[in-house]
Amino acid sequence: MALAPKLLTGIHGLGKCQMPSAISCLFLGPRFAGYCSSSLQKTAAAPNKALDPQGKSGRDLQSPHRREAALDIPSPDEKPEVSFDKAIRDEIKDHFRRLKDEFVNHWIGPEGRPLHEVMLEQAKVVWQFRGKEDLDKWVVTSDKTIGGRSEVFLKMGKNNQSALLYGNLSSEAPLDGDSGHSGYCAMISRVPRGSFERKKSYDWSQFNTLYLRVRGDGRPWMVNLREDTDIIQKHNQMYSYFMFTRGGPYWQEVKIPFSKFFFSNQGRIRDAQFQLLLDKISSIGLTLADKVDGPFFLEIDFIGVFTDPAHTEEFAYENSPALNPRLFR
Amino acid sequence: MNPLASIIMSSTLISGTLITLISSHWLMAWMGLEMNMFAIIPMIMKNNSPRAIEAATKYFLIQASASMLLLMAASLNFMYSGQWTLTEMNVSMASLIMLIAMLMKLGMAPFHFWVPEVTQGTVLLTSLIILTWQKLAPLAILFQIAPSINVNIILTTAILSILIGGWGGLNQTQLRKIMAYSSIAHMGWMAAVMIYNPTLMLLNLLLYLIFTFSAFTILIKCSSTSTSMLTMTWNSYPLMVSVLLIILLSMGGLPPLTGFVPKWLIIYELIKNTNIAMTLTMSILALLNLFFYLRLIYASSLTLFPTSSNLKFKWKINTPNKMYFLPTMVSISLLFLPVSPMILMLN
């Protein structure tokens, strides 16, 4: 099913995000109508000589800007090769190669590394931002999908050492007669895929704390973790915690133990709380929804996990018989 | 759980299996299996976490589908042969569907995908029940229809189960998943000999139950669910790690421990029936199982795992978990090999 967008575009050779938002809406659902960061760059219109006979000087002035903006588009000399059969063949070969890699990696150990290395590991960088390909692992979304006015963009920061998530939050509710509140922006990691686009998950059971190196503007963010599941109703469930950024020129190291994450279903924090189990983490998300209109930015260096030996808490919240008698029967 | 509720669940679980074991009518057998399934679902969901509920959902879906297939097979059998007796399964299509239903119930390849997920999703005691008690009823049905089972399908399933049980368990750090893959592999060995000598299948089942029960009892006593927790067990329960060593080596099928008896007798039976290639493949694939047991032994008892010093010396606090019959089980796991001439005579 995931091959369908690639088949529909039928273009071979472009190594970027190939899912236009309409198709992504169809397959991922309106909630997830993410657009890739790379597709957000403003594309310049190709100069049309027939319509613009006398704009030569104007064009000369504009051409450096157009050249700057059009870095991602291949030049008119190289035409992209459009071949349906070749695309399908290459796709199938790629998936079988990934399957072969999975078998070989399974023989070596979990995630392709020997088991003793995985078991003795105490810190791991899971996502870092050092190039455009790292941005492709993330999807940004905002309340534009429900008709709001927030905007959010993701781009690489200076010297390709960090990613900058910036935009404008607007809590103006969409005029659809249904929503009373609005105003959120989020950056969600893509679910890692194996061969034949099967979902994979992260196994963080050796670790107990999440580590983010960020530089924000003082806004409070929410870190959300989702678990990998086969049951469709569990896609609404997530575990969250807050990340308070300090504005300022210094980088901030945020350490959130996994025991602090609280459980919510369909956006509502539930009375019955459960511990986050770390063996099947599917994605992480950073959400801004602090009801303050205006611009925001968050610079992220990397996101990792580590074991804090001093942290022995298993779960920070407890269930009470008053709120949940069912759990205590 | 409420004591009354847990008494009702346990008694339904036990009586469901017993009804299936003693029944001669297909509908009674089906009824016992359904009682079994309904009783264990709340036990899987006991700790109420989303993971446990997912495990219970998956278990219910698989077992309900398998029960439906069982009923269909029994009805087909009745349609063509006019009787409901368990042992008289003469219609080949019905026998095939029944075999597939039982393979789903047992979690054998290619219907094994639910076993690690469900075993991992619930507490250790319920995982023990799923991997031991829940195997009795379907294997009893297979024992009774053994003469009419399709040979090609059962042997293919057996070899696939041994392969997948060995391959899948290779990279696990979660102990319940390791035991789940070990269960899949052992079911494969049982399936391989079922058509040639069903009594040997029962012997293999009995010994597998003893080994799994002992291993789980130790894990419950040490409250460890992952390999890294097991590496610290030498500190609080030093004798347990030696006992775990014996049990895991026995499960791997190493002589002179008891675990060698079923493997040796199964290989002997298969060779007597001139199925040499399969025997060779099964013996080689059993090494995969032995590899991950050895890795557990390596991590828990043979080496001292590196860790920070504050975890090295713990106060010895006795957990209230009881070790039922552990000395008996360990003695059987260790010393049963000399009794094998008696088993051969009974054959």
XYZ file of C-alpha atoms in Angstrom, chain A residues 161-276:
116
model
C 24.627 21.360 13.277
C 21.018 21.568 14.395
C 17.474 21.736 13.153
C 15.282 24.767 13.570
C 11.586 24.326 14.127
C 9.936 27.699 13.740
C 6.630 29.209 12.863
C 3.710 31.146 14.115
C 1.160 29.859 16.584
C -2.361 31.169 16.281
C -5.100 30.088 18.648
C -7.851 31.474 16.440
C -10.394 28.704 16.238
C -11.404 27.524 12.772
C -14.847 28.716 11.739
C -16.321 25.307 11.112
C -18.987 25.421 13.780
C -17.410 22.493 15.546
C -14.054 23.403 17.083
C -13.947 25.753 20.020
C -10.201 25.732 20.519
C -7.222 25.624 18.283
C -3.581 26.440 18.158
C -1.050 23.655 18.067
C 2.105 22.853 16.179
C 3.915 19.586 16.297
C 6.952 17.810 14.995
C 6.576 14.032 14.912
C 9.159 11.460 13.969
C 8.323 9.098 11.166
C 7.797 5.472 12.131
C 10.893 3.527 11.067
C 10.129 1.133 8.248
C 11.770 -2.136 7.366
C 11.525 -4.178 4.212
C 8.185 -4.001 2.398
C 7.338 -0.954 4.460
C 6.694 -2.968 7.590
C 6.607 -0.910 10.743
C 9.524 -1.287 13.079
C 9.854 0.016 16.601
C 12.584 1.153 18.922
C 13.580 -0.978 21.877
C 14.713 1.313 24.666
C 14.310 -1.170 27.520
C 17.979 -0.811 28.483
C 17.542 2.913 29.088
C 15.554 4.932 31.536
C 15.833 8.597 30.578
C 15.184 10.678 27.490
C 17.753 13.334 26.674
C 17.132 16.321 24.418
C 19.626 19.043 23.610
C 17.552 22.033 22.614
C 17.618 25.790 22.538
C 14.206 27.328 22.777
C 12.545 30.627 23.332
C 11.043 30.066 26.725
C 7.893 28.327 25.529
C 6.675 25.141 27.194
C 6.664 22.167 24.877
C 5.203 18.730 25.342
C 7.156 15.578 24.504
C 4.907 12.720 23.373
C 5.880 9.099 22.925
C 3.757 6.621 21.047
C 3.967 2.859 21.276
C 3.939 0.467 18.385
C 0.671 -1.409 18.232
C -1.409 -3.618 15.967
C -4.709 -2.458 17.403
C -6.081 0.603 15.680
C -7.660 2.121 18.782
C -4.276 2.300 20.449
C -3.078 4.814 17.875
C -4.857 7.467 19.946
C -2.865 6.614 23.049
C 0.344 8.363 23.941
C 2.590 9.139 26.862
C 3.561 12.749 27.434
C 5.613 15.036 29.574
C 6.506 18.716 29.521
C 9.697 20.305 28.376
C 10.198 23.874 29.557
C 12.655 25.745 27.422
C 14.668 28.659 28.619
C 15.204 31.332 26.015
C 18.808 32.269 25.758
C 22.004 31.726 23.935
C 23.002 28.631 25.866
C 22.009 25.139 24.883
C 19.664 23.426 27.260
C 19.937 19.743 28.143
C 16.570 18.340 29.009
C 16.513 14.973 30.756
C 13.123 13.382 31.214
C 13.001 9.993 32.933
C 10.596 7.619 31.267
C 8.905 7.002 34.603
C 7.513 10.534 34.509
C 5.515 10.132 31.331
C 1.779 10.130 31.921
C -0.765 8.341 29.810
C -3.396 10.003 27.673
C -5.949 8.682 25.232
C -7.491 10.772 22.455
C -5.840 13.870 23.842
C -7.304 13.539 27.319
C -5.231 12.603 30.344
C -6.820 9.506 31.842
C -7.466 8.797 35.482
C -6.078 5.288 35.093
C -2.352 5.763 34.618
C 0.055 3.142 33.336
C 3.776 2.930 33.122
C 5.385 3.537 29.757
